[in-house]
Tab-separated table of C-alpha atoms in Angstrom:
chain	number	residue	atom	x	y	z
J	20	LEU	CA	0.000	0.000	0.000
J	21	PRO	CA	1.232	3.531	-0.709
J	22	LEU	CA	2.092	5.679	2.309
J	23	TYR	CA	-0.528	8.175	3.340
J	24	LYS	CA	0.101	11.825	2.491
J	25	GLY	CA	-1.920	13.387	5.280
J	26	LEU	CA	-3.089	12.487	8.784
J	27	ARG	CA	-6.599	13.573	9.812
J	28	VAL	CA	-6.910	13.914	13.585
J	29	HIS	CA	-10.013	15.055	15.412
J	30	GLY	CA	-9.950	17.001	18.665
J	31	TYR	CA	-10.771	15.817	22.179
J	32	TRP	CA	-14.265	15.355	23.543
J	33	THR	CA	-14.739	17.057	26.893
J	34	VAL	CA	-17.662	16.722	29.310
J	35	ASP	CA	-19.193	19.966	30.566
J	36	GLU	CA	-15.998	21.752	29.449
J	37	THR	CA	-13.895	19.316	31.552
J	38	LYS	CA	-11.619	16.539	30.338
J	39	MET	CA	-12.914	12.979	30.651
J	40	SER	CA	-11.357	11.137	33.551
J	41	LYS	CA	-12.134	7.940	35.459
J	42	SER	CA	-11.208	9.705	38.683
J	43	LEU	CA	-13.822	12.382	37.955
J	44	GLY	CA	-16.392	9.745	37.045
J	45	ASN	CA	-17.422	11.555	33.861
J	46	VAL	CA	-16.323	9.071	31.196
J	47	ILE	CA	-18.907	8.706	28.408
J	48	LYS	CA	-19.731	5.160	27.312
J	49	PRO	CA	-20.697	5.464	23.643
J	50	LEU	CA	-22.066	1.931	23.279
J	51	GLU	CA	-24.530	2.584	26.101
J	52	LEU	CA	-25.706	5.786	24.416
J	53	LYS	CA	-26.001	3.905	21.125
J	54	ASP	CA	-28.225	1.319	22.789
J	55	LYS	CA	-30.270	3.991	24.552
J	56	TYR	CA	-30.910	6.412	21.675
J	57	GLY	CA	-29.896	4.558	18.517
J	58	LEU	CA	-26.740	4.452	16.430
J	59	ALA	CA	-27.880	6.890	13.722
J	60	PRO	CA	-28.624	9.856	16.055
J	61	PHE	CA	-25.346	9.241	17.899
J	62	ARG	CA	-23.333	9.277	14.659
J	63	TYR	CA	-25.154	12.444	13.571
J	64	PHE	CA	-24.407	14.222	16.852
J	65	LEU	CA	-20.697	13.387	16.791
J	66	LEU	CA	-20.255	14.704	13.248
J	67	ARG	CA	-22.594	17.685	13.709
J	68	GLU	CA	-21.205	18.890	17.016
J	69	MET	CA	-17.445	18.635	16.542
J	70	HIS	CA	-15.627	20.965	14.171
J	71	PHE	CA	-12.933	18.651	12.881
J	72	GLY	CA	-9.548	19.438	14.408
J	73	LEU	CA	-10.987	21.293	17.419
J	74	ASP	CA	-12.133	20.055	20.812
J	75	ALA	CA	-15.855	19.641	21.429
J	76	ASN	CA	-18.024	19.401	24.514
J	77	PHE	CA	-20.323	16.435	25.121
J	78	SER	CA	-23.332	16.192	27.379
J	79	GLU	CA	-26.268	13.826	27.195
J	80	GLU	CA	-28.580	16.810	27.420
J	81	ALA	CA	-26.977	18.467	24.394
J	82	PHE	CA	-27.171	15.174	22.521
J	83	VAL	CA	-30.892	14.765	23.200
J	84	ASN	CA	-31.582	18.423	22.399
J	85	ARG	CA	-29.806	18.038	19.045
J	86	LEU	CA	-31.701	14.806	18.340
J	87	ASN	CA	-35.041	16.430	19.070
J	88	SER	CA	-34.301	19.706	17.294
J	89	ASP	CA	-32.559	18.554	14.121
J	90	LEU	CA	-33.737	14.995	13.642
J	91	ALA	CA	-37.184	14.755	15.243
J	92	ASN	CA	-38.495	18.290	14.663
J	93	ASP	CA	-36.786	19.335	11.422
J	94	LEU	CA	-36.127	16.214	9.368
J	95	GLY	CA	-38.408	13.583	10.909
J	96	ASN	CA	-41.423	15.862	11.014
J	97	LEU	CA	-40.798	17.038	7.446
J	98	PHE	CA	-40.557	13.474	6.180
J	99	SER	CA	-43.713	12.422	8.002
J	100	ARG	CA	-45.730	15.421	6.743
J	101	VAL	CA	-44.739	14.927	3.111
J	102	LEU	CA	-45.472	11.181	3.095
J	103	THR	CA	-48.830	11.783	4.762
J	104	MET	CA	-49.816	14.397	2.149
J	105	THR	CA	-48.634	12.157	-0.698
J	106	ASN	CA	-50.880	9.360	0.552
J	107	LYS	CA	-53.800	11.683	1.207
J	108	TYR	CA	-53.770	13.572	-2.098
J	109	PHE	CA	-52.132	11.139	-4.564
J	110	ALA	CA	-52.910	7.655	-3.207
J	111	GLY	CA	-49.324	7.277	-2.028
J	112	LYS	CA	-47.735	7.656	-5.463
J	113	VAL	CA	-45.140	10.240	-6.542
J	114	PRO	CA	-46.996	12.759	-8.766
J	115	SER	CA	-45.599	14.410	-11.898
J	116	ALA	CA	-44.484	18.020	-11.571
J	117	GLY	CA	-46.182	20.681	-13.668
J	118	LYS	CA	-45.262	24.259	-14.453
J	119	LEU	CA	-42.791	25.770	-12.003
J	120	GLU	CA	-43.457	29.074	-10.266
J	121	ALA	CA	-40.963	31.467	-8.670
J	122	GLU	CA	-41.154	29.839	-5.227
J	123	ASP	CA	-40.501	26.438	-6.819
J	124	GLU	CA	-37.435	27.750	-8.631
J	125	ALA	CA	-36.224	29.114	-5.294
J	126	VAL	CA	-36.526	25.662	-3.708
J	127	ILE	CA	-34.532	24.076	-6.526
J	128	GLY	CA	-31.839	26.770	-6.366
J	129	ILE	CA	-31.420	26.524	-2.603
J	130	GLY	CA	-31.518	22.733	-2.760
J	131	LEU	CA	-28.791	22.415	-5.382
J	132	GLU	CA	-26.642	25.010	-3.629
J	133	SER	CA	-26.973	23.209	-0.283
J	134	ILE	CA	-26.118	19.868	-1.876
J	135	ALA	CA	-23.059	21.316	-3.649
J	136	ASN	CA	-21.866	22.951	-0.412
J	137	PHE	CA	-22.405	19.706	1.501
J	138	GLN	CA	-20.312	17.730	-0.971
J	139	ASN	CA	-17.536	20.320	-1.007
J	140	LEU	CA	-17.338	20.682	2.774
J	141	PHE	CA	-17.631	16.965	3.501
J	142	ALA	CA	-14.778	16.212	1.123
J	143	ARG	CA	-12.641	18.678	3.121
J	144	PHE	CA	-13.507	16.987	6.447
J	145	GLN	CA	-15.671	19.941	7.549
J	146	PHE	CA	-18.474	17.650	8.627
J	147	ALA	CA	-20.288	20.041	10.992
J	148	ARG	CA	-20.460	22.805	8.383
J	149	ALA	CA	-21.510	20.306	5.713
J	150	LEU	CA	-24.449	19.127	7.817
J	151	GLU	CA	-25.443	22.695	8.642
J	152	SER	CA	-25.550	23.420	4.903
J	153	LEU	CA	-27.781	20.395	4.336
J	154	TRP	CA	-30.046	21.440	7.203
J	155	GLU	CA	-30.540	24.855	5.627
J	156	PHE	CA	-32.309	22.952	2.863
J	157	VAL	CA	-34.273	20.838	5.379
J	158	ARG	CA	-35.519	23.982	7.116
J	159	TYR	CA	-36.321	25.655	3.800
J	160	LEU	CA	-38.495	22.709	2.739
J	161	ASN	CA	-40.453	23.069	5.982
J	162	LYS	CA	-40.877	26.762	5.174
J	163	TYR	CA	-41.913	25.896	1.600
J	164	ILE	CA	-44.771	23.748	2.945
J	165	ASP	CA	-46.055	26.676	4.988
J	166	GLN	CA	-45.713	29.040	2.011
J	167	THR	CA	-47.521	26.830	-0.499
J	168	ALA	CA	-50.121	25.366	1.919
J	169	PRO	CA	-50.825	22.085	0.049
J	170	TRP	CA	-53.981	21.537	2.111
J	171	GLN	CA	-55.394	24.780	0.746
J	172	LEU	CA	-54.447	23.824	-2.822
J	173	ALA	CA	-56.289	20.530	-2.330
J	174	LYS	CA	-59.315	22.328	-0.957
J	175	GLU	CA	-59.345	24.648	-3.983
J	176	LYS	CA	-58.810	21.640	-6.314
J	177	GLN	CA	-55.621	23.098	-7.816
J	178	GLU	CA	-54.426	19.600	-8.645
J	179	GLU	CA	-51.576	20.460	-11.029
J	180	ARG	CA	-50.139	23.018	-8.630
J	181	LEU	CA	-50.516	20.592	-5.712
J	182	ALA	CA	-48.735	17.869	-7.683
J	183	THR	CA	-45.815	20.195	-8.423
J	184	VAL	CA	-45.431	21.159	-4.765
J	185	ILE	CA	-45.546	17.555	-3.532
J	186	TYR	CA	-43.098	16.404	-6.210
J	187	LEU	CA	-40.582	19.094	-5.284
J	188	LEU	CA	-40.836	18.108	-1.623
J	189	LEU	CA	-40.336	14.417	-2.392
J	190	GLU	CA	-37.386	15.109	-4.705
J	191	GLY	CA	-35.833	17.342	-2.042
J	192	LEU	CA	-36.204	14.570	0.530
J	193	ARG	CA	-34.615	12.085	-1.873
J	194	LYS	CA	-31.553	14.289	-2.222
J	195	ILE	CA	-31.309	14.823	1.534
J	196	ALA	CA	-31.655	11.096	2.255
J	197	LEU	CA	-29.022	10.244	-0.340
J	198	HIS	CA	-26.461	12.659	1.091
J	199	LEU	CA	-27.027	11.460	4.654
J	200	TRP	CA	-25.702	8.010	3.723
J	201	PRO	CA	-22.111	8.604	4.978
J	202	VAL	CA	-23.503	10.059	8.221
J	203	MET	CA	-26.413	7.705	8.978
J	204	PRO	CA	-26.250	4.831	6.485
J	205	SER	CA	-29.103	2.732	7.873
J	206	VAL	CA	-31.482	5.674	8.176
J	207	SER	CA	-30.505	6.961	4.722
J	208	VAL	CA	-31.374	3.619	3.140
J	209	GLU	CA	-34.644	3.455	5.101
J	210	MET	CA	-35.628	6.983	4.006
J	211	LEU	CA	-34.963	6.121	0.361
J	212	LYS	CA	-36.925	2.895	0.773
J	213	GLN	CA	-39.878	4.871	2.158
J	214	LEU	CA	-39.684	7.050	-0.954
J	215	GLY	CA	-39.821	3.961	-3.153
J	216	VAL	CA	-36.192	4.383	-4.263
J	217	ASP	CA	-33.738	1.486	-4.603
J	218	PHE	CA	-30.287	2.489	-3.353
J	219	GLU	CA	-26.956	1.317	-4.747
J	220	VAL	CA	-24.023	3.470	-3.679
J	221	GLN	CA	-22.005	2.548	-6.766
J	222	LYS	CA	-24.660	4.085	-9.020
J	223	VAL	CA	-24.780	7.472	-7.262
J	224	ASP	CA	-23.602	10.367	-9.444
J	225	LEU	CA	-22.701	13.075	-6.920
J	226	LEU	CA	-21.844	15.689	-9.539
J	227	ALA	CA	-25.215	15.248	-11.225
J	228	GLU	CA	-27.010	15.410	-7.861
J	229	SER	CA	-25.480	18.838	-7.220
J	230	LYS	CA	-26.453	20.204	-10.655
J	231	GLU	CA	-29.659	18.444	-11.742
J	232	TRP	CA	-33.172	18.290	-10.338
J	233	GLY	CA	-35.947	15.803	-11.061
J	234	LYS	CA	-34.373	12.349	-10.838
J	235	LEU	CA	-37.215	10.983	-8.701
J	236	GLU	CA	-39.505	8.919	-10.935
J	237	ALA	CA	-43.211	9.720	-10.964
J	238	GLY	CA	-45.457	6.833	-10.024
J	239	LEU	CA	-43.218	5.345	-7.323
J	240	LYS	CA	-45.124	4.115	-4.283
J	241	VAL	CA	-44.155	5.774	-0.997
J	242	ALA	CA	-44.617	4.504	2.539
J	243	LYS	CA	-47.863	5.292	4.308
J	244	LYS	CA	-46.148	6.797	7.333
J	245	SER	CA	-42.752	7.501	8.820
J	246	ASN	CA	-41.442	7.776	12.358
J	247	LEU	CA	-37.691	7.863	11.875
J	248	PHE	CA	-36.721	9.914	14.920
J	249	PRO	CA	-39.090	9.777	17.918
J	250	ARG	CA	-38.578	12.508	20.485
J	251	GLN	CA	-36.596	11.646	23.618
J	252	GLU	CA	-37.470	14.157	26.382
J	253	ILE	CA	-39.046	11.642	28.753
J	254	LYS	CA	-36.037	9.355	28.543
J	255	LEU	CA	-33.729	12.271	29.309
J	256	GLU	CA	-35.790	13.304	32.341
J	257	GLN	CA	-35.741	9.765	33.684
J	258	ASN	CA	-31.993	9.573	33.199
J	259	LYS	CA	-31.496	12.866	35.016
J	260	GLU	CA	-33.650	11.780	37.945
J	261	ALA	CA	-31.848	8.442	38.168
J	262	ALA	CA	-28.456	10.122	37.954
J	263	SER	CA	-29.444	12.688	40.575
J	264	SER	CA	-30.739	9.984	42.914
J	265	ALA	CA	-27.630	7.847	42.420
J	266	SER	CA	-25.389	10.844	43.012
J	267	LEU	CA	-27.092	11.663	46.303
J	268	LYS	CA	-26.785	8.075	47.460
J	269	GLU	CA	-23.096	7.894	46.616
J	270	LYS	CA	-21.697	11.057	48.150
J	271	LYS	CA	-22.072	14.801	48.406
J	272	GLU	CA	-18.917	16.849	48.184
J	273	TYR	CA	-18.816	20.027	50.254
J	274	VAL	CA	-16.585	23.055	49.897
J	275	SER	CA	-15.369	25.055	52.842
J	276	PHE	CA	-16.563	28.589	53.455
J	277	GLU	CA	-13.014	29.766	52.880
J	278	ASP	CA	-13.048	28.170	49.430
J	279	PHE	CA	-16.396	29.761	48.639
J	280	LYS	CA	-15.063	33.177	49.642
J	281	LYS	CA	-12.439	32.869	46.904
J	282	LEU	CA	-15.160	33.336	44.284
J	283	ASP	CA	-15.660	36.958	43.282
J	284	LEU	CA	-19.227	37.192	41.978
J	285	ARG	CA	-20.225	40.519	40.426
J	286	VAL	CA	-23.251	42.034	38.708
J	287	GLY	CA	-22.522	42.861	35.090
J	288	LYS	CA	-24.486	44.421	32.242
J	289	ILE	CA	-24.241	42.926	28.734
J	290	LEU	CA	-23.281	45.689	26.314
J	291	SER	CA	-23.053	43.572	23.162
J	292	ALA	CA	-23.446	39.987	22.011
J	293	THR	CA	-22.281	38.399	18.783
J	294	ARG	CA	-22.046	34.838	17.536
J	295	VAL	CA	-18.657	33.126	17.576
J	296	GLU	CA	-17.761	32.124	14.040
J	297	LYS	CA	-18.103	28.398	13.251
J	298	SER	CA	-19.826	27.687	16.582
J	299	ASP	CA	-23.529	26.930	17.078
J	300	LYS	CA	-23.368	27.255	20.855
J	301	LEU	CA	-21.082	30.162	21.692
J	302	LEU	CA	-21.751	33.887	21.972
J	303	LYS	CA	-19.091	36.550	22.512
J	304	LEU	CA	-20.312	38.974	25.167
J	305	GLU	CA	-18.980	42.396	26.150
J	306	VAL	CA	-19.907	42.802	29.821
J	307	ASP	CA	-19.622	45.957	31.929
J	308	LEU	CA	-18.415	45.108	35.444
J	309	GLY	CA	-17.812	48.698	36.483
J	310	GLU	CA	-14.147	48.488	35.476
J	311	ASP	CA	-12.099	50.682	33.140
J	312	LYS	CA	-13.187	48.635	30.153
J	313	PRO	CA	-15.752	45.863	29.507
J	314	ARG	CA	-14.819	42.216	29.867
J	315	GLN	CA	-15.028	39.794	26.953
J	316	ILE	CA	-16.772	36.591	28.015
J	317	ILE	CA	-17.464	33.547	25.823
J	318	ALA	CA	-20.682	31.848	26.881
J	319	GLY	CA	-22.365	28.693	25.552
J	320	ILE	CA	-25.848	30.217	25.470
J	321	ALA	CA	-26.465	30.655	21.730
J	322	PRO	CA	-29.069	27.825	21.608
J	323	TYR	CA	-31.180	29.676	24.186
J	324	PHE	CA	-30.813	33.403	23.429
J	325	SER	CA	-30.431	35.549	20.349
J	326	PRO	CA	-27.840	38.340	20.621
J	327	ALA	CA	-30.623	40.954	20.527
J	328	GLU	CA	-32.327	39.433	23.593
J	329	LEU	CA	-29.210	39.894	25.710
J	330	MET	CA	-28.568	43.585	25.106
J	331	GLY	CA	-28.687	45.502	28.394
J	332	LYS	CA	-29.405	42.396	30.466
J	333	GLU	CA	-27.936	42.238	33.980
J	334	VAL	CA	-26.149	38.973	34.768
J	335	ILE	CA	-24.052	37.416	37.521
J	336	VAL	CA	-20.407	36.920	36.573
J	337	VAL	CA	-17.575	34.954	38.176
J	338	SER	CA	-15.102	37.790	37.763
J	339	ASN	CA	-11.938	36.203	39.151
J	340	LEU	CA	-11.978	33.103	36.974
J	341	LYS	CA	-8.629	32.622	35.269
J	342	PRO	CA	-8.865	33.883	31.654
J	343	ARG	CA	-8.692	31.172	29.022
J	344	LYS	CA	-9.265	30.739	25.310
J	345	ILE	CA	-12.492	29.127	24.113
J	346	PHE	CA	-12.777	28.415	20.400
J	347	GLY	CA	-9.829	30.721	19.834
J	348	GLN	CA	-11.433	33.637	21.735
J	349	LEU	CA	-10.233	34.959	25.099
J	350	SER	CA	-12.834	34.597	27.854
J	351	GLU	CA	-12.375	36.731	30.982
J	352	GLY	CA	-15.025	35.328	33.287
J	353	MET	CA	-18.124	33.150	33.428
J	354	VAL	CA	-21.795	34.094	33.191
J	355	LEU	CA	-23.866	32.002	35.602
J	356	ALA	CA	-27.049	30.250	34.478
J	357	ALA	CA	-29.535	27.586	35.568
J	358	ASN	CA	-30.602	24.695	33.331
J	359	ASP	CA	-33.003	21.941	34.401
J	360	GLY	CA	-33.164	20.294	30.990
J	361	GLN	CA	-36.482	21.898	30.130
J	362	SER	CA	-35.738	25.587	30.540
J	363	PHE	CA	-32.622	27.735	30.653
J	364	ALA	CA	-32.255	30.971	32.604
J	365	LEU	CA	-29.461	33.434	33.291
J	366	LEU	CA	-28.886	34.359	36.922
J	367	THR	CA	-29.700	37.989	37.592
J	368	VAL	CA	-30.703	40.402	40.378
J	369	SER	CA	-34.261	41.208	41.468
J	370	LYS	CA	-33.819	44.929	40.762
J	371	GLU	CA	-31.323	47.085	38.951
J	372	VAL	CA	-28.024	47.717	40.751
J	373	LYS	CA	-24.751	49.358	39.775
J	374	GLU	CA	-22.444	47.421	37.465
J	375	GLY	CA	-19.686	45.687	39.445
J	376	THR	CA	-21.752	45.276	42.614
J	377	LYS	CA	-20.373	42.322	44.595
J	378	ILE	CA	-22.612	39.324	45.294
J	379	SER	CA	-22.371	38.116	48.866
């Protein structure tokens, strides 16, 4: 065999921003998670969450949130809706597309662009960005359903227009399913099977898939229903309760009052918030702590707050935390928050106080 010309090495997985360690008891057992939630969602999370070459943070809560958000809500729900409408309006057979309108051309343009970006990024080992590009198309198809309102077209007996809309949705799903094969092979094959498509990887023409639209044959029989990614909240809650109960039974570690006094907690006001490039979770905050200049703090709160929501908000900051780099950005403190798995809240004060006020 010829010698390799490059070595691809991924970063480290941390747990709650801390290295995995047997002594800390925070080692993740991937086979247990695979058995609990399924192999396909676990593969998706690993590729979606880690930017290749950088470290990434793992938590079961983040995993389940990603499963529910991306797979159950976005993709699974889309797939189920389209199959249901195909069975309801066209006896479960792929209809033929008619004349295209402007919103249809937009779907095709965005779809082909997303597919081309996915192929380009995946080939360069930028798996997280590749999947985000594909999910832009997934989300756009959901939006397209709301824009075109197939149920209203059926009510008004606009059969040709309805057929065009349903065909575009089915063809979009075919392309998405096909490109998910390297990420979730079993689910990809099952999705294609539900669309009536036989899959042979050797016959896939990736270049054509990124440039051509309309390869799905009319008349194919689709599945009556689909439930690819059931939601997992209840399982997560049970796990948390079990873990909490087990933790209490094992031991409770206390800190001394002297150790607690070492923390310097201050009230700060968020002056600005921007997204950290190439990160779905991190926001870069400028926080006024009553000092000569604002502090820059990197916080993993992007899934819960938009930058606009945070402007002017008073928060509690650990101000004497040793500065460190997160995702290449210097962070000079920590914003405190509470998260019970169902809701997320930033710690604040009950009424407005001066920036830099000490918490005691």
